[in-house]
Each structure stands twice: as structure tokens, then as C-alpha cells.
Amino acid sequence: MTGGIRRVGVVGGGLMGAGIAEVCARAGLDTVVCEADATAARAARERVSASLERAVGRGGLEPAAAQDALARLAFTGDLEEMADRQLVIEAVVENADAKTEVFAALDKIVEDPAAVLATNTSSLPVMRLGMATARADRVVGLHFFNPVPVLPLVEVVASLHTAPGTVTAVESFVTEVLGKTVVHSRDRAGFVVNALLVPYLLAAVRMAESGFATAADIDTGMELGCAHPMGPLRLADLIGLDTVASIAESLYDEFREPLYAPPPLLHRMVEAGLLGRKTGRGFHEYGRS
């Protein structure tokens, strides 16, 4: 079946959606990115174009290959453009209502009953999104990692309704077409990676909140003491503190374990708009590009 998937749609052109679209286009796929409106669609195009330019600048991509990838991409503000897609990957904001609305709409728009509807959610139940459609057997989680063009992992998450054939098809697509590595997870909040990672990040937030150590010392300690490539608070800033808080809330709602509860400092920073790299300030400060 994977040999037949040539037309991919991505709903959401933010950091994750743009990255997913880029890797699909670089793999030779006809890729359409849908954003909320034409202005957001232009911003998504600029985001992908800038990423391709960086790849060329690093020597990881030939200029001609970057041009070819961009030529395979179309950007729109009209969800109806997903009608002929064989695989649609949702990558909108990590909000259950927003994602459910997208899946309900895609169920009516996507014409091929064999098409796969996938979500890039990092924490929400795939089952909930599948039940918003009349094709829950064709709904699956495909959780990519940021930055998508660089990190080689994708979590494949099947709900209780997802057909085994859907799982096999998307696993083959991810490994054979996109060239990434798959790990499988049950449909539980956080899946494999975030269920392990987020409590660690929250512990670092609590340590900084208590005044036990500074953000700089916490990060330096884990980088130099544990050989982590990035300290927990810098990593939280990279992910986005709003996203970390959202994942933590989903984990806490599901498991009711104190280690998953977002610390008050994290909530205050999100309320203040101090979201990390994307706003120029989180636990650390970052220069605006």
C-alpha cells in the first residue's frame, strides 16, 4: 500500500507541520499544507523555505534538491484541498477541541475511504480523534519529533479501533518512504517518549521554582554531569512551555500522578507569554531572528 501513497496533506503549518511537510516533499511526495487562512499559509511556506535553505547551508541538501522539494509543496487556507489526499497528517495546536474539529471536517472532505487520517498529537488520545470520524479504523497517531527534518523517530500509536492494516501501512510509509525509525505505543497520554520525558522536565521546573538551583546551573549540571546534549529547561524552552504545560495536563488528567502535574511557575510563565525560544524568553533569553 505504501507504494501507492504519493499525495500527502498536512493540516497546520507551524513548526511541526512545516517540518512534516518538508520531509514529505524531500521524499518525493506531492504535499499540500493547509493553514487557517492565506496569510498563515504564506508564513508556512516561508518557514519551510527557510528550513530548506538552512539544510543547503549546512551541506546536508543540494540546492537543486531543495528547489525540487519546494516545487512539490502547495500551501492553502482551504481545507477542501485535502479532498484527494491519500494520507492527511493533522498538526494543529495541541488542543482536543481544535483537533477533534479538524478530524470531523476531514472525515467529510477526504474522498478516498481507504485514506489514512493521522494525528501528530504528543499527548491526546487517538481514540477521541478517531471517534470524531466514521472511519476510526483508518485513524492513527504519527508523532514526529522537533526538529522533524533532523530527528529520526516517529511514534506510531494505534487506538482500540485502528485496523492492523492501517498500522502496517503507516509503519512502512514512515520507514521506507520517509526513512525514519518507528516505535510503537499504546494509546495512552504521552505515549513512550513524553511519558518519560515530561516528568523530568517538570522536576527541573520545580527545582528552579524552589530556588534550589538556577536555570543555568540545572542545565549545565545535566549537560556536563549526565552528557545530555541539552539541559531540561533549555529543552523545555525549545519545545515551547505552552506545549510542555499542555502535555503535562493531559498526562495528569489521565494518570492523576503528582509527578505529571504542571508546577505553578510553568502556568505563570505561559500566562505571561514567556514560552521559550519562539517568544525570545522562557527559562533563558534568546535573540530574536
PDB file of C-alpha atoms in Angstrom:
ATOM      1  CA  MET A   1       0.000   0.000   0.000  1.00  0.00           C
ATOM      2  CA  THR A   2       2.850   2.447   0.834  1.00  0.00           C
ATOM      3  CA  GLY A   3       3.923   2.492  -2.770  1.00  0.00           C
ATOM      4  CA  GLY A   4       0.501   3.970  -3.512  1.00  0.00           C
ATOM      5  CA  ILE A   5       0.783   6.876  -1.051  1.00  0.00           C
ATOM      6  CA  ARG A   6       2.007   9.728  -3.205  1.00  0.00           C
ATOM      7  CA  ARG A   7      -0.365  12.518  -2.162  1.00  0.00           C
ATOM      8  CA  VAL A   8       0.024  13.758   1.408  1.00  0.00           C
ATOM      9  CA  GLY A   9      -1.799  16.529   3.217  1.00  0.00           C
ATOM     10  CA  VAL A  10      -0.610  18.322   6.345  1.00  0.00           C
ATOM     11  CA  VAL A  11      -3.103  20.356   8.363  1.00  0.00           C
ATOM     12  CA  GLY A  12      -1.217  23.024  10.292  1.00  0.00           C
ATOM     13  CA  GLY A  13       1.896  24.795   9.070  1.00  0.00           C
ATOM     14  CA  GLY A  14       3.564  25.704  12.348  1.00  0.00           C
ATOM     15  CA  LEU A  15       6.919  24.379  13.481  1.00  0.00           C
ATOM     16  CA  MET A  16       5.843  20.731  13.492  1.00  0.00           C
ATOM     17  CA  GLY A  17       3.544  20.852  10.483  1.00  0.00           C
ATOM     18  CA  ALA A  18       6.123  22.653   8.377  1.00  0.00           C
ATOM     19  CA  GLY A  19       8.738  20.086   9.339  1.00  0.00           C
ATOM     20  CA  ILE A  20       6.465  17.170   8.465  1.00  0.00           C
ATOM     21  CA  ALA A  21       5.621  18.772   5.135  1.00  0.00           C
ATOM     22  CA  GLU A  22       9.310  19.319   4.404  1.00  0.00           C
ATOM     23  CA  VAL A  23      10.303  15.698   4.994  1.00  0.00           C
ATOM     24  CA  CYS A  24       7.388  14.506   2.854  1.00  0.00           C
ATOM     25  CA  ALA A  25       8.366  16.813  -0.013  1.00  0.00           C
ATOM     26  CA  ARG A  26      12.021  15.833   0.276  1.00  0.00           C
ATOM     27  CA  ALA A  27      10.900  12.196  -0.003  1.00  0.00           C
ATOM     28  CA  GLY A  28       9.367  12.988  -3.395  1.00  0.00           C
ATOM     29  CA  LEU A  29       5.736  13.248  -2.322  1.00  0.00           C
ATOM     30  CA  ASP A  30       3.086  15.626  -3.637  1.00  0.00           C
ATOM     31  CA  THR A  31       2.384  17.574  -0.433  1.00  0.00           C
ATOM     32  CA  VAL A  32      -0.315  20.114   0.386  1.00  0.00           C
ATOM     33  CA  VAL A  33      -0.171  22.170   3.584  1.00  0.00           C
ATOM     34  CA  CYS A  34      -3.395  23.702   4.888  1.00  0.00           C
ATOM     35  CA  GLU A  35      -3.335  26.609   7.308  1.00  0.00           C
ATOM     36  CA  ALA A  36      -6.077  28.700   8.886  1.00  0.00           C
ATOM     37  CA  ASP A  37      -6.006  31.334   6.130  1.00  0.00           C
ATOM     38  CA  ALA A  38      -3.947  32.614   3.205  1.00  0.00           C
ATOM     39  CA  THR A  39      -1.702  34.761   5.430  1.00  0.00           C
ATOM     40  CA  ALA A  40      -0.833  31.808   7.656  1.00  0.00           C
ATOM     41  CA  ALA A  41      -0.294  29.658   4.553  1.00  0.00           C
ATOM     42  CA  ARG A  42       2.283  32.158   3.244  1.00  0.00           C
ATOM     43  CA  ALA A  43       4.034  32.102   6.617  1.00  0.00           C
ATOM     44  CA  ALA A  44       4.138  28.293   6.478  1.00  0.00           C
ATOM     45  CA  ARG A  45       5.732  28.430   3.024  1.00  0.00           C
ATOM     46  CA  GLU A  46       8.364  30.854   4.312  1.00  0.00           C
ATOM     47  CA  ARG A  47       9.025  28.554   7.261  1.00  0.00           C
ATOM     48  CA  VAL A  48       9.655  25.537   5.018  1.00  0.00           C
ATOM     49  CA  SER A  49      11.709  27.570   2.563  1.00  0.00           C
ATOM     50  CA  ALA A  50      13.934  28.888   5.362  1.00  0.00           C
ATOM     51  CA  SER A  51      14.444  25.357   6.701  1.00  0.00           C
ATOM     52  CA  LEU A  52      15.453  24.088   3.258  1.00  0.00           C
ATOM     53  CA  GLU A  53      17.895  26.997   2.900  1.00  0.00           C
ATOM     54  CA  ARG A  54      19.452  26.117   6.260  1.00  0.00           C
ATOM     55  CA  ALA A  55      19.829  22.486   5.151  1.00  0.00           C
ATOM     56  CA  VAL A  56      21.600  23.651   1.995  1.00  0.00           C
ATOM     57  CA  GLY A  57      23.813  25.981   4.019  1.00  0.00           C
ATOM     58  CA  ARG A  58      24.852  23.125   6.313  1.00  0.00           C
ATOM     59  CA  GLY A  59      25.720  20.981   3.309  1.00  0.00           C
ATOM     60  CA  GLY A  60      23.030  18.431   4.075  1.00  0.00           C
ATOM     61  CA  LEU A  61      20.990  19.117   0.947  1.00  0.00           C
ATOM     62  CA  GLU A  62      21.859  20.014  -2.620  1.00  0.00           C
ATOM     63  CA  PRO A  63      20.380  23.312  -3.880  1.00  0.00           C
ATOM     64  CA  ALA A  64      18.600  21.501  -6.719  1.00  0.00           C
ATOM     65  CA  ALA A  65      17.045  19.031  -4.263  1.00  0.00           C
ATOM     66  CA  ALA A  66      15.792  21.918  -2.124  1.00  0.00           C
ATOM     67  CA  GLN A  67      14.205  23.547  -5.179  1.00  0.00           C
ATOM     68  CA  ASP A  68      12.599  20.244  -6.178  1.00  0.00           C
ATOM     69  CA  ALA A  69      11.179  19.773  -2.675  1.00  0.00           C
ATOM     70  CA  LEU A  70       9.698  23.264  -2.636  1.00  0.00           C
ATOM     71  CA  ALA A  71       8.164  22.638  -6.063  1.00  0.00           C
ATOM     72  CA  ARG A  72       6.331  19.597  -4.662  1.00  0.00           C
ATOM     73  CA  LEU A  73       4.700  21.708  -1.940  1.00  0.00           C
ATOM     74  CA  ALA A  74       1.449  23.637  -2.191  1.00  0.00           C
ATOM     75  CA  PHE A  75       0.105  25.901   0.563  1.00  0.00           C
ATOM     76  CA  THR A  76      -3.550  26.764   1.053  1.00  0.00           C
ATOM     77  CA  GLY A  77      -6.017  28.222   3.514  1.00  0.00           C
ATOM     78  CA  ASP A  78      -8.806  25.919   2.283  1.00  0.00           C
ATOM     79  CA  LEU A  79      -9.256  22.547   3.984  1.00  0.00           C
ATOM     80  CA  GLU A  80     -11.202  21.333   0.926  1.00  0.00           C
ATOM     81  CA  GLU A  81      -7.805  20.976  -0.786  1.00  0.00           C
ATOM     82  CA  MET A  82      -7.357  17.794   1.272  1.00  0.00           C
ATOM     83  CA  ALA A  83     -10.095  16.024  -0.727  1.00  0.00           C
ATOM     84  CA  ASP A  84      -7.780  13.942  -2.945  1.00  0.00           C
ATOM     85  CA  ARG A  85      -5.107  13.166  -0.335  1.00  0.00           C
ATOM     86  CA  GLN A  86      -4.227   9.551   0.459  1.00  0.00           C
ATOM     87  CA  LEU A  87      -2.674  10.414   3.838  1.00  0.00           C
ATOM     88  CA  VAL A  88      -3.540  13.500   5.883  1.00  0.00           C
ATOM     89  CA  ILE A  89      -1.461  14.362   8.952  1.00  0.00           C
ATOM     90  CA  GLU A  90      -3.035  16.783  11.426  1.00  0.00           C
ATOM     91  CA  ALA A  91      -0.534  19.062  13.195  1.00  0.00           C
ATOM     92  CA  VAL A  92      -2.618  21.878  14.668  1.00  0.00           C
ATOM     93  CA  VAL A  93      -2.377  23.289  18.195  1.00  0.00           C
ATOM     94  CA  GLU A  94      -2.294  20.696  20.999  1.00  0.00           C
ATOM     95  CA  ASN A  95      -5.928  21.211  21.958  1.00  0.00           C
ATOM     96  CA  ALA A  96      -8.515  18.436  21.996  1.00  0.00           C
ATOM     97  CA  ASP A  97     -11.395  20.558  20.690  1.00  0.00           C
ATOM     98  CA  ALA A  98      -9.341  22.022  17.838  1.00  0.00           C
ATOM     99  CA  LYS A  99      -8.049  18.625  16.752  1.00  0.00           C
ATOM    100  CA  THR A 100     -11.471  16.984  17.013  1.00  0.00           C
ATOM    101  CA  GLU A 101     -12.934  19.701  14.815  1.00  0.00           C
ATOM    102  CA  VAL A 102     -10.254  19.067  12.178  1.00  0.00           C
ATOM    103  CA  PHE A 103     -10.902  15.316  12.139  1.00  0.00           C
ATOM    104  CA  ALA A 104     -14.655  15.745  11.891  1.00  0.00           C
ATOM    105  CA  ALA A 105     -14.137  18.056   8.910  1.00  0.00           C
ATOM    106  CA  LEU A 106     -11.582  15.800   7.220  1.00  0.00           C
ATOM    107  CA  ASP A 107     -13.937  12.842   7.530  1.00  0.00           C
ATOM    108  CA  LYS A 108     -16.390  14.687   5.282  1.00  0.00           C
ATOM    109  CA  ILE A 109     -13.783  16.150   2.914  1.00  0.00           C
ATOM    110  CA  VAL A 110     -11.305  13.334   2.197  1.00  0.00           C
ATOM    111  CA  GLU A 111     -12.868  11.331  -0.613  1.00  0.00           C
ATOM    112  CA  ASP A 112     -10.927   8.037  -0.574  1.00  0.00           C
ATOM    113  CA  PRO A 113     -12.400   5.740   2.123  1.00  0.00           C
ATOM    114  CA  ALA A 114      -9.020   3.953   2.251  1.00  0.00           C
ATOM    115  CA  ALA A 115      -7.145   7.187   3.042  1.00  0.00           C
ATOM    116  CA  VAL A 116      -5.385   7.361   6.400  1.00  0.00           C
ATOM    117  CA  LEU A 117      -6.077  10.239   8.791  1.00  0.00           C
ATOM    118  CA  ALA A 118      -3.164  10.676  11.197  1.00  0.00           C
ATOM    119  CA  THR A 119      -2.550  12.957  14.148  1.00  0.00           C
ATOM    120  CA  ASN A 120       0.778  14.359  15.296  1.00  0.00           C
ATOM    121  CA  THR A 121      -0.558  14.798  18.826  1.00  0.00           C
ATOM    122  CA  SER A 122       2.058  14.370  21.530  1.00  0.00           C
ATOM    123  CA  SER A 123      -0.373  13.500  24.310  1.00  0.00           C
ATOM    124  CA  LEU A 124      -4.071  13.407  23.381  1.00  0.00           C
ATOM    125  CA  PRO A 125      -5.954  10.097  22.945  1.00  0.00           C
ATOM    126  CA  VAL A 126      -6.017   8.933  19.341  1.00  0.00           C
ATOM    127  CA  MET A 127      -9.312   7.202  20.136  1.00  0.00           C
ATOM    128  CA  ARG A 128     -11.031  10.527  20.825  1.00  0.00           C
ATOM    129  CA  LEU A 129      -9.985  11.881  17.438  1.00  0.00           C
ATOM    130  CA  GLY A 130     -10.920   8.699  15.626  1.00  0.00           C
ATOM    131  CA  MET A 131     -14.393   8.719  17.153  1.00  0.00           C
ATOM    132  CA  ALA A 132     -14.973  12.150  15.611  1.00  0.00           C
ATOM    133  CA  THR A 133     -14.991  10.351  12.242  1.00  0.00           C
ATOM    134  CA  ALA A 134     -16.890   7.491  10.605  1.00  0.00           C
ATOM    135  CA  ARG A 135     -13.570   5.778   9.827  1.00  0.00           C
ATOM    136  CA  ALA A 136     -11.899   5.238  13.187  1.00  0.00           C
ATOM    137  CA  ASP A 137     -10.192   2.159  11.746  1.00  0.00           C
ATOM    138  CA  ARG A 138      -8.225   4.487   9.422  1.00  0.00           C
ATOM    139  CA  VAL A 139      -7.167   6.929  12.169  1.00  0.00           C
ATOM    140  CA  VAL A 140      -3.716   6.564  13.757  1.00  0.00           C
ATOM    141  CA  GLY A 141      -1.173   8.569  15.711  1.00  0.00           C
ATOM    142  CA  LEU A 142       2.037   9.593  13.905  1.00  0.00           C
ATOM    143  CA  HIS A 143       4.011  11.579  16.450  1.00  0.00           C
ATOM    144  CA  PHE A 144       7.080  13.225  14.915  1.00  0.00           C
ATOM    145  CA  PHE A 145       9.772  14.999  16.925  1.00  0.00           C
ATOM    146  CA  ASN A 146      11.141  18.516  16.637  1.00  0.00           C
ATOM    147  CA  PRO A 147      13.063  19.384  14.507  1.00  0.00           C
ATOM    148  CA  VAL A 148      11.325  16.952  12.165  1.00  0.00           C
ATOM    149  CA  PRO A 149      13.907  17.095   9.328  1.00  0.00           C
ATOM    150  CA  VAL A 150      16.658  16.153  11.803  1.00  0.00           C
ATOM    151  CA  LEU A 151      15.242  13.762  14.406  1.00  0.00           C
ATOM    152  CA  PRO A 152      14.772  10.226  13.050  1.00  0.00           C
ATOM    153  CA  LEU A 153      11.988   8.956  15.337  1.00  0.00           C
ATOM    154  CA  VAL A 154       8.231   8.648  14.833  1.00  0.00           C
ATOM    155  CA  GLU A 155       5.877   7.120  17.410  1.00  0.00           C
ATOM    156  CA  VAL A 156       3.072   5.096  15.821  1.00  0.00           C
ATOM    157  CA  VAL A 157       0.020   4.951  18.073  1.00  0.00           C
ATOM    158  CA  ALA A 158      -2.982   2.729  17.376  1.00  0.00           C
ATOM    159  CA  SER A 159      -6.293   3.235  19.142  1.00  0.00           C
ATOM    160  CA  LEU A 160      -8.583   0.336  20.012  1.00  0.00           C
ATOM    161  CA  HIS A 161     -10.336   0.927  16.674  1.00  0.00           C
ATOM    162  CA  THR A 162      -7.286   1.337  14.429  1.00  0.00           C
ATOM    163  CA  ALA A 163      -7.093  -1.525  11.931  1.00  0.00           C
ATOM    164  CA  PRO A 164      -3.875  -3.602  11.900  1.00  0.00           C
ATOM    165  CA  GLY A 165      -3.573  -2.856   8.191  1.00  0.00           C
ATOM    166  CA  THR A 166      -3.526   0.869   8.922  1.00  0.00           C
ATOM    167  CA  VAL A 167      -0.665   0.416  11.378  1.00  0.00           C
ATOM    168  CA  THR A 168       1.301  -1.724   8.932  1.00  0.00           C
ATOM    169  CA  ALA A 169       0.761   0.774   6.135  1.00  0.00           C
ATOM    170  CA  VAL A 170       1.897   3.831   8.095  1.00  0.00           C
ATOM    171  CA  GLU A 171       4.879   1.997   9.597  1.00  0.00           C
ATOM    172  CA  SER A 172       6.050   1.032   6.119  1.00  0.00           C
ATOM    173  CA  PHE A 173       5.426   4.587   4.904  1.00  0.00           C
ATOM    174  CA  VAL A 174       7.468   6.117   7.731  1.00  0.00           C
ATOM    175  CA  THR A 175      10.370   3.674   7.429  1.00  0.00           C
ATOM    176  CA  GLU A 176      10.526   3.040   3.670  1.00  0.00           C
ATOM    177  CA  VAL A 177       9.411   6.394   2.257  1.00  0.00           C
ATOM    178  CA  LEU A 178      10.482   8.890   4.920  1.00  0.00           C
ATOM    179  CA  GLY A 179      13.473   6.880   6.118  1.00  0.00           C
ATOM    180  CA  LYS A 180      12.689   7.271   9.814  1.00  0.00           C
ATOM    181  CA  THR A 181      12.591   4.818  12.720  1.00  0.00           C
ATOM    182  CA  VAL A 182       9.315   3.729  14.313  1.00  0.00           C
ATOM    183  CA  VAL A 183       8.489   2.849  17.896  1.00  0.00           C
ATOM    184  CA  HIS A 184       5.002   1.627  18.782  1.00  0.00           C
ATOM    185  CA  SER A 185       2.960   2.820  21.731  1.00  0.00           C
ATOM    186  CA  ARG A 186      -0.416   2.067  23.177  1.00  0.00           C
ATOM    187  CA  ASP A 187      -2.954   4.870  23.103  1.00  0.00           C
ATOM    188  CA  ARG A 188      -2.103   6.382  26.486  1.00  0.00           C
ATOM    189  CA  ALA A 189      -1.317  10.012  27.246  1.00  0.00           C
ATOM    190  CA  GLY A 190       2.302  10.888  26.485  1.00  0.00           C
ATOM    191  CA  PHE A 191       2.911   7.647  24.581  1.00  0.00           C
ATOM    192  CA  VAL A 192       6.501   6.407  25.145  1.00  0.00           C
ATOM    193  CA  VAL A 193       8.767   9.427  24.920  1.00  0.00           C
ATOM    194  CA  ASN A 194       6.766  12.172  26.618  1.00  0.00           C
ATOM    195  CA  ALA A 195       5.561   9.865  29.386  1.00  0.00           C
ATOM    196  CA  LEU A 196       9.224   9.532  30.351  1.00  0.00           C
ATOM    197  CA  LEU A 197      10.488  12.983  29.337  1.00  0.00           C
ATOM    198  CA  VAL A 198       7.869  15.346  30.742  1.00  0.00           C
ATOM    199  CA  PRO A 199       8.184  14.326  34.437  1.00  0.00           C
ATOM    200  CA  TYR A 200      11.929  15.015  34.102  1.00  0.00           C
ATOM    201  CA  LEU A 201      11.267  18.477  32.643  1.00  0.00           C
ATOM    202  CA  LEU A 202       8.709  19.237  35.353  1.00  0.00           C
ATOM    203  CA  ALA A 203      11.176  18.172  38.053  1.00  0.00           C
ATOM    204  CA  ALA A 204      13.648  20.710  36.653  1.00  0.00           C
ATOM    205  CA  VAL A 205      10.956  23.420  36.699  1.00  0.00           C
ATOM    206  CA  ARG A 206      10.158  22.609  40.332  1.00  0.00           C
ATOM    207  CA  MET A 207      13.854  22.778  41.219  1.00  0.00           C
ATOM    208  CA  ALA A 208      14.166  26.231  39.653  1.00  0.00           C
ATOM    209  CA  GLU A 209      10.854  27.339  41.209  1.00  0.00           C
ATOM    210  CA  SER A 210      12.034  26.367  44.699  1.00  0.00           C
ATOM    211  CA  GLY A 211      15.278  28.316  44.341  1.00  0.00           C
ATOM    212  CA  PHE A 212      17.303  25.150  44.879  1.00  0.00           C
ATOM    213  CA  ALA A 213      19.414  25.979  41.801  1.00  0.00           C
ATOM    214  CA  THR A 214      19.376  28.447  38.934  1.00  0.00           C
ATOM    215  CA  ALA A 215      18.126  27.516  35.475  1.00  0.00           C
ATOM    216  CA  ALA A 216      21.665  27.879  34.140  1.00  0.00           C
ATOM    217  CA  ASP A 217      23.120  25.576  36.810  1.00  0.00           C
ATOM    218  CA  ILE A 218      20.361  22.975  36.375  1.00  0.00           C
ATOM    219  CA  ASP A 219      21.007  22.816  32.651  1.00  0.00           C
ATOM    220  CA  THR A 220      24.798  22.825  32.981  1.00  0.00           C
ATOM    221  CA  GLY A 221      24.575  20.059  35.565  1.00  0.00           C
ATOM    222  CA  MET A 222      22.621  17.765  33.273  1.00  0.00           C
ATOM    223  CA  GLU A 223      24.668  18.637  30.184  1.00  0.00           C
ATOM    224  CA  LEU A 224      28.096  18.164  31.749  1.00  0.00           C
ATOM    225  CA  GLY A 225      27.193  15.731  34.527  1.00  0.00           C
ATOM    226  CA  CYS A 226      24.966  13.389  32.534  1.00  0.00           C
ATOM    227  CA  ALA A 227      26.183  14.067  28.970  1.00  0.00           C
ATOM    228  CA  HIS A 228      22.753  15.304  27.883  1.00  0.00           C
ATOM    229  CA  PRO A 229      23.008  17.344  24.670  1.00  0.00           C
ATOM    230  CA  MET A 230      20.648  19.953  26.157  1.00  0.00           C
ATOM    231  CA  GLY A 231      19.606  20.682  29.732  1.00  0.00           C
ATOM    232  CA  PRO A 232      15.957  20.158  30.748  1.00  0.00           C
ATOM    233  CA  LEU A 233      14.994  23.838  30.923  1.00  0.00           C
ATOM    234  CA  ARG A 234      16.608  24.687  27.593  1.00  0.00           C
ATOM    235  CA  LEU A 235      14.807  21.685  26.141  1.00  0.00           C
ATOM    236  CA  ALA A 236      11.509  22.884  27.629  1.00  0.00           C
ATOM    237  CA  ASP A 237      12.159  26.291  26.060  1.00  0.00           C
ATOM    238  CA  LEU A 238      12.804  24.611  22.699  1.00  0.00           C
ATOM    239  CA  ILE A 239       9.622  22.521  22.876  1.00  0.00           C
ATOM    240  CA  GLY A 240       7.609  25.554  23.998  1.00  0.00           C
ATOM    241  CA  LEU A 241       6.472  25.998  27.593  1.00  0.00           C
ATOM    242  CA  ASP A 242       2.844  26.112  26.483  1.00  0.00           C
ATOM    243  CA  THR A 243       3.279  22.737  24.798  1.00  0.00           C
ATOM    244  CA  VAL A 244       5.039  21.282  27.864  1.00  0.00           C
ATOM    245  CA  ALA A 245       2.184  22.514  30.072  1.00  0.00           C
ATOM    246  CA  SER A 246      -0.434  21.065  27.713  1.00  0.00           C
ATOM    247  CA  ILE A 247       1.254  17.662  27.634  1.00  0.00           C
ATOM    248  CA  ALA A 248       1.635  17.688  31.416  1.00  0.00           C
ATOM    249  CA  GLU A 249      -2.055  18.490  31.852  1.00  0.00           C
ATOM    250  CA  SER A 250      -3.011  15.592  29.564  1.00  0.00           C
ATOM    251  CA  LEU A 251      -0.750  13.231  31.492  1.00  0.00           C
ATOM    252  CA  TYR A 252      -2.126  14.390  34.830  1.00  0.00           C
ATOM    253  CA  ASP A 253      -5.731  14.113  33.618  1.00  0.00           C
ATOM    254  CA  GLU A 254      -5.091  10.514  32.567  1.00  0.00           C
ATOM    255  CA  PHE A 255      -2.957   9.188  35.420  1.00  0.00           C
ATOM    256  CA  ARG A 256      -3.563  11.590  38.355  1.00  0.00           C
ATOM    257  CA  GLU A 257       0.052  11.160  39.421  1.00  0.00           C
ATOM    258  CA  PRO A 258       1.626  14.196  41.175  1.00  0.00           C
ATOM    259  CA  LEU A 259       4.802  13.945  39.078  1.00  0.00           C
ATOM    260  CA  TYR A 260       2.733  14.862  35.980  1.00  0.00           C
ATOM    261  CA  ALA A 261       1.113  17.968  37.495  1.00  0.00           C
ATOM    262  CA  PRO A 262       2.347  21.234  35.914  1.00  0.00           C
ATOM    263  CA  PRO A 263       4.111  23.393  38.553  1.00  0.00           C
ATOM    264  CA  PRO A 264       2.595  26.839  39.259  1.00  0.00           C
ATOM    265  CA  LEU A 265       5.680  28.566  37.791  1.00  0.00           C
ATOM    266  CA  LEU A 266       5.081  26.846  34.453  1.00  0.00           C
ATOM    267  CA  HIS A 267       1.478  28.081  34.384  1.00  0.00           C
ATOM    268  CA  ARG A 268       2.545  31.636  35.290  1.00  0.00           C
ATOM    269  CA  MET A 269       5.150  31.713  32.520  1.00  0.00           C
ATOM    270  CA  VAL A 270       2.612  30.528  29.954  1.00  0.00           C
ATOM    271  CA  GLU A 271       0.117  33.154  31.130  1.00  0.00           C
ATOM    272  CA  ALA A 272       2.867  35.801  30.793  1.00  0.00           C
ATOM    273  CA  GLY A 273       3.628  34.721  27.226  1.00  0.00           C
ATOM    274  CA  LEU A 274       7.134  33.586  28.165  1.00  0.00           C
ATOM    275  CA  LEU A 275       7.013  30.435  26.066  1.00  0.00           C
ATOM    276  CA  GLY A 276      10.693  29.822  25.320  1.00  0.00           C
ATOM    277  CA  ARG A 277      12.576  30.155  22.068  1.00  0.00           C
ATOM    278  CA  LYS A 278       9.554  31.054  19.974  1.00  0.00           C
ATOM    279  CA  THR A 279       8.890  34.178  22.044  1.00  0.00           C
ATOM    280  CA  GLY A 280      12.529  35.016  22.785  1.00  0.00           C
ATOM    281  CA  ARG A 281      12.293  34.291  26.501  1.00  0.00           C
ATOM    282  CA  GLY A 282      11.493  31.358  28.728  1.00  0.00           C
ATOM    283  CA  PHE A 283      13.813  29.983  31.391  1.00  0.00           C
ATOM    284  CA  HIS A 284      16.564  31.544  29.280  1.00  0.00           C
ATOM    285  CA  GLU A 285      16.635  34.506  26.904  1.00  0.00           C
ATOM    286  CA  TYR A 286      17.092  34.134  23.160  1.00  0.00           C
ATOM    287  CA  GLY A 287      17.910  36.668  20.479  1.00  0.00           C
ATOM    288  CA  ARG A 288      15.121  37.417  18.046  1.00  0.00           C
ATOM    289  CA  SER A 289      15.941  36.476  14.458  1.00  0.00           C
TER     290      SER A 289
END
